[in-house]
mmCIF file of C-alpha atoms in Angstrom:
data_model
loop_
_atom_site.group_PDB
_atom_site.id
_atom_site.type_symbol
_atom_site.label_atom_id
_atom_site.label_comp_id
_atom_site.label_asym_id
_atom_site.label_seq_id
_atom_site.Cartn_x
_atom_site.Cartn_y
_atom_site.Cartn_z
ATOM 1 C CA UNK A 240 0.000 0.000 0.000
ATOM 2 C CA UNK A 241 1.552 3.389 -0.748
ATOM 3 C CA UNK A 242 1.276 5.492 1.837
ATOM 4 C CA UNK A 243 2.886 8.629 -0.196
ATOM 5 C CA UNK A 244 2.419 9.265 -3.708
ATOM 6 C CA UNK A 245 1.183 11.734 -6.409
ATOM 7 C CA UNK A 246 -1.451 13.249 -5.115
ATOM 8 C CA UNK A 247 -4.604 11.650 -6.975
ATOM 9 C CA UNK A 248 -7.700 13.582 -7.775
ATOM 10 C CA UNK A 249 -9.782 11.666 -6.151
ATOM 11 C CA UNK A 250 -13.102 12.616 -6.269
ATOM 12 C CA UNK A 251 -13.353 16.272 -5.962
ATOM 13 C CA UNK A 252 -14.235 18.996 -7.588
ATOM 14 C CA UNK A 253 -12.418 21.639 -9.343
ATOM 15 C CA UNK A 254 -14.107 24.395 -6.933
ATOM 16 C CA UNK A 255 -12.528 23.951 -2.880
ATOM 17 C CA UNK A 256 -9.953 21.580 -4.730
ATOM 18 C CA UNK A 257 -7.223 22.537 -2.270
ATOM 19 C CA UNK A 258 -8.941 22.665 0.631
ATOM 20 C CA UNK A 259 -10.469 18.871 -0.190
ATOM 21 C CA UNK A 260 -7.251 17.869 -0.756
ATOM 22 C CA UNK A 261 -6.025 19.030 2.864
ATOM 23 C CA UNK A 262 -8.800 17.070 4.470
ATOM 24 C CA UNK A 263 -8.116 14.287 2.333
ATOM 25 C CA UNK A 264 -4.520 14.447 3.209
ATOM 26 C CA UNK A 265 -5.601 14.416 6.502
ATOM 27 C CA UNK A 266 -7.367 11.067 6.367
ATOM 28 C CA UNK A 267 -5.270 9.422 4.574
ATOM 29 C CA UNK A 268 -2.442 9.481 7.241
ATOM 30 C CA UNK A 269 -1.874 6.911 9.467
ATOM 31 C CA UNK A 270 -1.680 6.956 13.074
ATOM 32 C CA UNK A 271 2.181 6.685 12.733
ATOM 33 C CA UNK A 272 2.565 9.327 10.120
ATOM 34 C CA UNK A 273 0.383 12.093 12.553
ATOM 35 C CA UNK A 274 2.971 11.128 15.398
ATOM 36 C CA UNK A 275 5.439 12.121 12.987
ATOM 37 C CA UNK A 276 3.935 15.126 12.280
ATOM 38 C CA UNK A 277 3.007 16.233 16.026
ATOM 39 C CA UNK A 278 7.044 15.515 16.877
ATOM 40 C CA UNK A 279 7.938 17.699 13.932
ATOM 41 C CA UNK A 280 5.476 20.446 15.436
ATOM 42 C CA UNK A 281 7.420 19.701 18.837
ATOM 43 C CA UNK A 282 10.825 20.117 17.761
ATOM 44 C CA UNK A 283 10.297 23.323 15.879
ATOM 45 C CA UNK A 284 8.690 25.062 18.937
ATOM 46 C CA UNK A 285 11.385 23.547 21.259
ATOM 47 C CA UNK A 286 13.859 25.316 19.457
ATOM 48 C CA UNK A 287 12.662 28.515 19.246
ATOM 49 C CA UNK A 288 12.615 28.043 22.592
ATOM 50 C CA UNK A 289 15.830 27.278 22.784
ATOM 51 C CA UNK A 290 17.237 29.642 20.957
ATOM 52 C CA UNK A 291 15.423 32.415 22.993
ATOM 53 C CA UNK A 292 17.115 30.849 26.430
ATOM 54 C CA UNK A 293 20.038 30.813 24.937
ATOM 55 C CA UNK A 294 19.641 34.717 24.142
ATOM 56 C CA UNK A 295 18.938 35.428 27.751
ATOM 57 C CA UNK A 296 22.218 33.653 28.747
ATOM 58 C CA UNK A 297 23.939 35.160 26.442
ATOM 59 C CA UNK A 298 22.875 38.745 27.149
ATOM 60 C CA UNK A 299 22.200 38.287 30.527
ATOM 61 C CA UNK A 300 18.774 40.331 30.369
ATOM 62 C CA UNK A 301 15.699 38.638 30.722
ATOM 63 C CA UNK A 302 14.155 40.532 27.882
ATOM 64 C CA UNK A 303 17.001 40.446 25.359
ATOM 65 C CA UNK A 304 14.694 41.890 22.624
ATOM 66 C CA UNK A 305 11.808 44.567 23.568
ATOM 67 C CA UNK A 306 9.340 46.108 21.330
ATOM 68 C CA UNK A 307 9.257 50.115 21.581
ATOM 69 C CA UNK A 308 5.352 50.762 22.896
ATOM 70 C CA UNK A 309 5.261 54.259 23.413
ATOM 71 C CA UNK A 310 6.721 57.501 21.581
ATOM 72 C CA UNK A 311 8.329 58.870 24.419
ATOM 73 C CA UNK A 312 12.017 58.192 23.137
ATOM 74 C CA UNK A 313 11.157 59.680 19.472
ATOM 75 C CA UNK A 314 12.585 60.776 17.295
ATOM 76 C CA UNK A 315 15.258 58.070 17.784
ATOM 77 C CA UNK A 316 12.689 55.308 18.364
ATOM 78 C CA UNK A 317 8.959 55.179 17.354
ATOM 79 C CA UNK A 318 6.344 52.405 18.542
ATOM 80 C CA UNK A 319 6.950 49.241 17.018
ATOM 81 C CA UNK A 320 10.526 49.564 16.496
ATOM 82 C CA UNK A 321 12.152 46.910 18.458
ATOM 83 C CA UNK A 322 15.457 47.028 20.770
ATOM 84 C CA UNK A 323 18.022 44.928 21.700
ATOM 85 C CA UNK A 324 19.677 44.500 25.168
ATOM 86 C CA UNK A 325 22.429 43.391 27.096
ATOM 87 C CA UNK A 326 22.237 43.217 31.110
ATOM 88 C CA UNK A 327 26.131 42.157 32.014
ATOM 89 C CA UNK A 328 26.535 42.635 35.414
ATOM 90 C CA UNK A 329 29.777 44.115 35.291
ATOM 91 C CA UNK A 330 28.542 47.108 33.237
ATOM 92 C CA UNK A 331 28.431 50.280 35.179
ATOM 93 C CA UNK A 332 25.390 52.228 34.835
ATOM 94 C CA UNK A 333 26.618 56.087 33.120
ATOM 95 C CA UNK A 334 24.809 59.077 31.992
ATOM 96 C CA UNK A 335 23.909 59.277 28.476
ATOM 97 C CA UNK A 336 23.010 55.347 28.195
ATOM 98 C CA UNK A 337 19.479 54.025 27.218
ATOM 99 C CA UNK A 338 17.892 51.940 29.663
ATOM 100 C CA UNK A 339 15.104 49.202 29.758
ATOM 101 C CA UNK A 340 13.443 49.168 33.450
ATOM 102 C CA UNK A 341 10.370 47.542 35.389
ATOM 103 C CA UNK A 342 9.104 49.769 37.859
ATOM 104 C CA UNK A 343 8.310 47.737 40.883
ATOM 105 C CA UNK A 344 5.312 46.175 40.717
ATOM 106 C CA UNK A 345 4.028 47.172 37.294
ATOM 107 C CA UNK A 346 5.219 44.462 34.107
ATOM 108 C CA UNK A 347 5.369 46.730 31.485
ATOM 109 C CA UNK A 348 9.401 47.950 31.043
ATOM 110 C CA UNK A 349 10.161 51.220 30.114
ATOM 111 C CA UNK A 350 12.566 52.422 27.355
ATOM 112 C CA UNK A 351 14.572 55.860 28.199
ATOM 113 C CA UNK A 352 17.836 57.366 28.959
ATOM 114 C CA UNK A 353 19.572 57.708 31.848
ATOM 115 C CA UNK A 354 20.324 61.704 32.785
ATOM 116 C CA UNK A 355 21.741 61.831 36.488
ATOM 117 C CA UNK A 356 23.853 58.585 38.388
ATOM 118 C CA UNK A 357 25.292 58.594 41.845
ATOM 119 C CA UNK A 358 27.368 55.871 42.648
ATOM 120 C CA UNK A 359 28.966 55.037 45.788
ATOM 121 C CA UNK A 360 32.324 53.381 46.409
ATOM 122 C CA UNK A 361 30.772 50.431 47.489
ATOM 123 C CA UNK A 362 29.306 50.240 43.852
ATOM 124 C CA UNK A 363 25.862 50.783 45.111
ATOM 125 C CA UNK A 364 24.454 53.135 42.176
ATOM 126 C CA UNK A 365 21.102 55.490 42.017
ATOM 127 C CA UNK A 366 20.275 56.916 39.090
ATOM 128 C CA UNK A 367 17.106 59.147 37.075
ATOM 129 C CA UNK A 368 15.739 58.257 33.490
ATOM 130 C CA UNK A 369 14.094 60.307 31.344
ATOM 131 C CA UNK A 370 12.046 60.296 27.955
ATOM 132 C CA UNK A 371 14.056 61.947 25.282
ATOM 133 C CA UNK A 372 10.684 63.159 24.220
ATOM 134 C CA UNK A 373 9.389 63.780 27.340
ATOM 135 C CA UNK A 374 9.690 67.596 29.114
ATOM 136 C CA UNK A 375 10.417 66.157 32.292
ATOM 137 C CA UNK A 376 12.032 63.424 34.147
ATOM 138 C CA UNK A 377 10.873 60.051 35.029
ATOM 139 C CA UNK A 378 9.941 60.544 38.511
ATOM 140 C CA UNK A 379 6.330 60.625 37.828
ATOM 141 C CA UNK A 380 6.431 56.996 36.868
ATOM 142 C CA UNK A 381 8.485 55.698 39.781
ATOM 143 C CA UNK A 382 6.802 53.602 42.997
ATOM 144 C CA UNK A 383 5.159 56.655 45.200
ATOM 145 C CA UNK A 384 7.891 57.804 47.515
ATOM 146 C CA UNK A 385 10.774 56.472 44.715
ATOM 147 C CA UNK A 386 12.986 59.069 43.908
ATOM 148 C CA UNK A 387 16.066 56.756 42.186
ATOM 149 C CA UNK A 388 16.502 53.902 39.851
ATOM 150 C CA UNK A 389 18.375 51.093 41.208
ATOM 151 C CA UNK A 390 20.490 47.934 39.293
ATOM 152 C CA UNK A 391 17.737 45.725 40.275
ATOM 153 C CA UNK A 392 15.180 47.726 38.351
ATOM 154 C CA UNK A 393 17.247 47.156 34.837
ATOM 155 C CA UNK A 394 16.143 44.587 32.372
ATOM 156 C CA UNK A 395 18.900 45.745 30.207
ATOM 157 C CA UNK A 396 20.525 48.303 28.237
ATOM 158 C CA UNK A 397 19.912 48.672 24.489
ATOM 159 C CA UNK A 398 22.785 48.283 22.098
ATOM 160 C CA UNK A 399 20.722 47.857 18.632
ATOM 161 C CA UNK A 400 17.627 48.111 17.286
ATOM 162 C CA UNK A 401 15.818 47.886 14.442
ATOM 163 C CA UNK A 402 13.003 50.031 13.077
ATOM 164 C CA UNK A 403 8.898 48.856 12.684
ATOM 165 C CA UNK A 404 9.868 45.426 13.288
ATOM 166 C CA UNK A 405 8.255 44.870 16.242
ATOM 167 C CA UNK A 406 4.814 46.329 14.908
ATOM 168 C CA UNK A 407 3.548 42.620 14.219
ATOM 169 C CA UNK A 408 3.866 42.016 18.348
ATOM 170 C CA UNK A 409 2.134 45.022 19.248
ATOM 171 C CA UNK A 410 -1.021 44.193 16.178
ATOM 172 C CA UNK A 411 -1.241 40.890 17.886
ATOM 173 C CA UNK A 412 -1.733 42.505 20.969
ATOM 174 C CA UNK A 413 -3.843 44.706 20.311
ATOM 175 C CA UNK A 414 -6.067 42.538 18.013
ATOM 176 C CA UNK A 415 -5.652 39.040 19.453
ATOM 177 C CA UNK A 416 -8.192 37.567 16.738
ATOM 178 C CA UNK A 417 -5.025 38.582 14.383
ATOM 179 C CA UNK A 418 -3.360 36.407 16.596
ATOM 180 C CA UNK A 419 -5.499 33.190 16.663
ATOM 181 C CA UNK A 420 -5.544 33.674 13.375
ATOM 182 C CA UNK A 421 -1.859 33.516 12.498
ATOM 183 C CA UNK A 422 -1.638 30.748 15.146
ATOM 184 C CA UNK A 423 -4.256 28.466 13.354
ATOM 185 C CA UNK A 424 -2.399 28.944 10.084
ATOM 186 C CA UNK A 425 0.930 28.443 11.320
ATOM 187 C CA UNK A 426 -0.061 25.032 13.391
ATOM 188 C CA UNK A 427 -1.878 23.762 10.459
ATOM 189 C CA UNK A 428 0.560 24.618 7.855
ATOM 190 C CA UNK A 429 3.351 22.481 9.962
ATOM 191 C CA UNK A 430 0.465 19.913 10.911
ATOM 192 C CA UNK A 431 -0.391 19.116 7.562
ATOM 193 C CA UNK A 432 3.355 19.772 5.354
ATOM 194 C CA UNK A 433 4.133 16.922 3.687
ATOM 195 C CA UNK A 434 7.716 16.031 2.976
ATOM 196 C CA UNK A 435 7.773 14.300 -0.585
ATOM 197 C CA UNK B 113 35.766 71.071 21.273
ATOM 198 C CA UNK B 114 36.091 73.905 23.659
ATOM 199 C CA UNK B 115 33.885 74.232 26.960
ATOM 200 C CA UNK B 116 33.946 77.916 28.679
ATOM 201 C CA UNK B 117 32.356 78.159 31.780
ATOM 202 C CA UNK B 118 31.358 80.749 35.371
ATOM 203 C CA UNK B 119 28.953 79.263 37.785
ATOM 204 C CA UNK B 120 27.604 79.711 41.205
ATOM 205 C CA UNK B 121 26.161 77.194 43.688
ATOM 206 C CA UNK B 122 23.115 78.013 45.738
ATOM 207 C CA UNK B 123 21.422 75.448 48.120
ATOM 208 C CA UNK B 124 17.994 74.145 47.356
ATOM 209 C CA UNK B 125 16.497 72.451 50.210
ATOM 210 C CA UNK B 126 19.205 70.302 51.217
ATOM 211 C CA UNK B 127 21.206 69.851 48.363
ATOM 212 C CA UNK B 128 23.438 71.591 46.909
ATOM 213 C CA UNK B 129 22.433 73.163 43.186
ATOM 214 C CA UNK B 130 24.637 74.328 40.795
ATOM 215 C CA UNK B 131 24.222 77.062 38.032
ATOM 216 C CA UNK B 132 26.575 76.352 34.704
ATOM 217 C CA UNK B 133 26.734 78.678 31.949
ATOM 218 C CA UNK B 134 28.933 77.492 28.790
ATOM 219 C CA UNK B 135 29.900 77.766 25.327
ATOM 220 C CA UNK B 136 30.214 75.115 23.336
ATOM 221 C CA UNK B 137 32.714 74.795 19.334
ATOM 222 C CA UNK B 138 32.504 71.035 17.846
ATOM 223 C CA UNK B 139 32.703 69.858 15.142
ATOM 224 C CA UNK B 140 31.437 66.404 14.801
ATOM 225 C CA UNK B 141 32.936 63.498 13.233
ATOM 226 C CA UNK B 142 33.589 60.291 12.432
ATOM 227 C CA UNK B 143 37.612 59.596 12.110
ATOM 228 C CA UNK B 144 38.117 62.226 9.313
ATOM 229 C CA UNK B 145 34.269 62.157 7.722
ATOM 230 C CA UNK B 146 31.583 63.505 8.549
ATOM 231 C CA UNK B 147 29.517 61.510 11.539
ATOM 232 C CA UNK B 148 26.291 61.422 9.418
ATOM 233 C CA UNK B 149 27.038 58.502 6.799
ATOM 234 C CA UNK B 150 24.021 56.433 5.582
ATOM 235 C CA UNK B 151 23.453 54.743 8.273
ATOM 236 C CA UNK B 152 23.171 57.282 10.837
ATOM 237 C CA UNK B 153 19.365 58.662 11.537
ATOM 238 C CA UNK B 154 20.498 60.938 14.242
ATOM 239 C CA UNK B 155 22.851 62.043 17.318
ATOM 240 C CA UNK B 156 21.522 62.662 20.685
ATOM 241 C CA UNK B 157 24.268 65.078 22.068
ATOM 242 C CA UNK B 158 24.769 65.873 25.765
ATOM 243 C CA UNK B 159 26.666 67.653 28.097
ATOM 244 C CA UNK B 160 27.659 65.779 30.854
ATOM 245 C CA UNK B 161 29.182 66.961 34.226
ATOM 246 C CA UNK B 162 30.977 64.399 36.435
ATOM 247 C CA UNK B 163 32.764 64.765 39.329
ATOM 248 C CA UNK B 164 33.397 62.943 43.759
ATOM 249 C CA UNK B 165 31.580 63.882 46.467
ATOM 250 C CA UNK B 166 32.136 62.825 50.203
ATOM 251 C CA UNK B 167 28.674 60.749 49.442
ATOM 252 C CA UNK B 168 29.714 59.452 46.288
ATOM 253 C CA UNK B 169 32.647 58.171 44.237
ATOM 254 C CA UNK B 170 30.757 59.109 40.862
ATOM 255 C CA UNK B 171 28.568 61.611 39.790
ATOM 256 C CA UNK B 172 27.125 62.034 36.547
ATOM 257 C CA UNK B 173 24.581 64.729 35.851
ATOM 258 C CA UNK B 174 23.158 65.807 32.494
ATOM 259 C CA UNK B 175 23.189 69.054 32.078
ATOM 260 C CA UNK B 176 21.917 69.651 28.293
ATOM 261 C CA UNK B 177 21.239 67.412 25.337
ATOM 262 C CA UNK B 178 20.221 68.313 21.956
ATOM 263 C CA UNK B 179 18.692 66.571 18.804
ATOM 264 C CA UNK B 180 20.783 66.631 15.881
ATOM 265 C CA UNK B 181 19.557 65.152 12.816
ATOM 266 C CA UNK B 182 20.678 64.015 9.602
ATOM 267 C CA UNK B 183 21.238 66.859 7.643
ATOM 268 C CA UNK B 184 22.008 69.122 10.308
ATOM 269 C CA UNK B 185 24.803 71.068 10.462
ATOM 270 C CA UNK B 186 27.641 68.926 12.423
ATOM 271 C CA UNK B 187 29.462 72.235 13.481
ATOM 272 C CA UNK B 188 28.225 73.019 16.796
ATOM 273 C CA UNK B 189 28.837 76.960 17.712
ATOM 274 C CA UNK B 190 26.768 77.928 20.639
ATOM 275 C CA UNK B 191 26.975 80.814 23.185
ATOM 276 C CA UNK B 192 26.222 81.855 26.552
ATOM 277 C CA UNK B 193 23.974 78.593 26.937
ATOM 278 C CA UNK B 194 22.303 77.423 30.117
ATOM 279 C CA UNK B 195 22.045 74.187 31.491
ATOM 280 C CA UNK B 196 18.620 72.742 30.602
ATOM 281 C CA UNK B 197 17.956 70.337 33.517
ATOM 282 C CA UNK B 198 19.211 71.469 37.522
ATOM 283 C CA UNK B 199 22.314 70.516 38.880
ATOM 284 C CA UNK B 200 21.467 68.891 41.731
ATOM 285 C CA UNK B 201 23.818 67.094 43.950
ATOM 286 C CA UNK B 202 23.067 63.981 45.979
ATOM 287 C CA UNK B 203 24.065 66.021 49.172
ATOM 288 C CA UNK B 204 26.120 69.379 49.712
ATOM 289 C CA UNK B 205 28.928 68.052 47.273
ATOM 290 C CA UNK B 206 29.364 70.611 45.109
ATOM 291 C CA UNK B 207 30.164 73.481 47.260
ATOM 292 C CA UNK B 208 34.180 74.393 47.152
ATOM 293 C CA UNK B 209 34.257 71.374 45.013
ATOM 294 C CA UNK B 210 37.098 71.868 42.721
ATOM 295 C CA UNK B 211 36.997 69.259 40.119
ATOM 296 C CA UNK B 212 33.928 69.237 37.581
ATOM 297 C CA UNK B 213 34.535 67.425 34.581
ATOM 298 C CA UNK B 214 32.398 68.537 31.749
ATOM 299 C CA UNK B 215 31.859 66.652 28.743
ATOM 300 C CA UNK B 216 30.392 66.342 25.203
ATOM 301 C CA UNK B 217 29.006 62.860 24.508
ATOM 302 C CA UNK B 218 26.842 61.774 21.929
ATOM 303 C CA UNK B 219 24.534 58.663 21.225
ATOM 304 C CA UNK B 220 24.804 57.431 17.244
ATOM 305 C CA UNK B 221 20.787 56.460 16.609
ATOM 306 C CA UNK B 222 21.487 54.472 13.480
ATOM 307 C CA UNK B 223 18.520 53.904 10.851
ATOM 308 C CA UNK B 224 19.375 50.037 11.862
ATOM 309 C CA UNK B 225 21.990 48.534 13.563
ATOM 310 C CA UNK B 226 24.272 49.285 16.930
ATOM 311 C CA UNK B 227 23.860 52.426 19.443
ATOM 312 C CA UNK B 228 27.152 52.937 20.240
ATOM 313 C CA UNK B 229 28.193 56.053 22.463
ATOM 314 C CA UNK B 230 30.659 58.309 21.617
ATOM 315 C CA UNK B 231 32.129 60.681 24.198
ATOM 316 C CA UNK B 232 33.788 63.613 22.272
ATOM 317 C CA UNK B 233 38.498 64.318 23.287
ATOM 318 C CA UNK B 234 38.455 67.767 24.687
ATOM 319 C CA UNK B 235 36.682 67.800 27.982
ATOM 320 C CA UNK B 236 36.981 71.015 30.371
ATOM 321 C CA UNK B 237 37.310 71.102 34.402
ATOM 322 C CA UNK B 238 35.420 73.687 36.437
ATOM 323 C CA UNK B 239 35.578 74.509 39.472
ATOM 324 C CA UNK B 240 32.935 75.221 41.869
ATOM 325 C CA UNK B 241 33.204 78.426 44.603
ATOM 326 C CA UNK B 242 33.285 77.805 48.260
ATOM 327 C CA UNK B 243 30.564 79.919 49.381
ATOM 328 C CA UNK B 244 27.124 80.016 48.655
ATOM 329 C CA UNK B 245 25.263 82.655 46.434
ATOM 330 C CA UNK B 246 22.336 83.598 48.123
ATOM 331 C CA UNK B 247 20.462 86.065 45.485
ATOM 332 C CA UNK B 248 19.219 84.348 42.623
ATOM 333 C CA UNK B 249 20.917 86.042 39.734
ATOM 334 C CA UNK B 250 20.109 83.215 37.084
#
């Protein structure tokens, strides 16, 4: 019995052709073949996960790559653009430097530069951010009471970037039909990919 | 690159705040070129100020940035210019303190690609008085 093979026409019309085929496709696999298919799935998703660990090793950050959300930091960066950071520990904090930060207790990082630093001998460093964009400093956005940035806040510092490519993250977000959508596609494009 | 400065300190609170005036001549480049090759969107200049205090080994405090584009001029010739943000200290460091280190740094935005910083040769120490100005002549 061949289990691959030309594809034969069997039985359906010209109109939905491709889609009949799919199904058809579908069917005719065996349990075996489907296994093969999930594992395929599997591996592909494990390595992108992979990779992405591997990234925050590597960097250090735990958000090596950040889309831009708001326009604060234009004209140098505009929403959707997206950033990439390193977070060694060994890299002192200076004036001038653009900064990715969590304020405590809210989950949404914030991209800007860093305009004052005072560091101690002891290494123990404060310091204040502020939009490029923005007519005053970043205080308004710290913890009530928080006058300084510390190390902890950092996620990382940005050291490239690359413009409107991180529009498709914020679209999903803000559409997540867009997103099911892409997701269904994607999952049934690997599902159903046959290797001849 | 050439820095002129005269300044005053005058207490705000509890820290110390210092007043900067300065002129600024640079010309901005990259080796021998021009800084604004194809690749370059724009430069985020600023004038830093760093210096020791008693409190803390290193201070750095912005004290003006500006925008420069592509297509802007790269000579910088400005006069008689204030510092845009205050020059606070983190304490009463500044008073009598001798060593300021001003400098001209810039951030390369690139249209894609690596943000390197650039800090510009030719930086200029001030001095800050030992007494305290207590009128408000800004």
């Amino acid at each position: 019995r061949a289990l691959r093979g030309g594809r034969s026409s069997g039985g359906a019309g010209s109109g939905g052709g491709a889609a009949m085929d799919l199904f058809g496709d579908l069917r005719r696999m065996n349990k075996r073949q489907l296994y093969y298919q999930v594992l395929n799935f599997a591996m592909i998703v494990s390595s992108a996960l992979m990779i992405w660990k591997g990234l925050i090793v590597v960097t250090g950050s735990e958000s090596p790559i950040v889309v831009v959300l708001s326009g604060s930091m234009e004209p140098a960066f505009h929403r959707g653009d997206l950033l990439f950071l390193t977070n060694f520990h060994d890299d002192p904090i200076r004036a001038g430097e653009i900064v990715v930060f969590k304020v405590e207790g809210r989950d949404i990082p914030i991209v800007h530069r860093v305009i004052k630093v005072h560091e101690k001998g002891n290494g123990n460093i404060k310091f204040l951010t502020k939009g490029d964009n923005n007519e005053v400093d970043d205080r308004g956005l710290y913890k009530e009471g928080q006058n300084w940035l510390e190390k902890k806040d950092v996620v990382g510092r940005a050291r490239g970037f690359l413009p409107y490519v991180g529009m498709v993250t914020i679209i999903m977000n803000d559409y997540p039909k867009f997103k099911y959508a892409l997701l269904a596609v994607m999952g049934a494009y690997v599902l159903l990919k046959r290797e001849s | 690159l050439r820095k002129n400065v005269e300044d005053f300190t005058g207490p705000r609170e509890r820290s110390d705040l210092g007043f900067v005036t300065f002129d600024i001549t640079a010309d901005i480049l990259n080796g021998k070129m021009s800084i604004f090759d194809w690749n370059v969107k724009q430069l985020f200049l600023y004038l830093s100020a760093e210096y020791s205090t008693k409190n803390n080994a290193l201070n750095q405090v912005v004290l003006w940035d500006k925008i420069m584009l592509r297509g802007d001029n790269p000579r910088l010739s400005l006069k008689d210019m204030k510092s845009k943000y205050f020059f606070f200290d983190d304490g009463n460091g500044l008073k009598g303190n001798r060593n300021i280190t001003l400098t001209l740094s810039w951030n390369v935005v690139p249209n894609a690609g690596i943000l390197p910083l650039v800090t510009g040769s030719g930086h200029v120490s001030v001095p800050f008085p030992d007494t305290y100005e207590t009128t408000k002549s800004y």
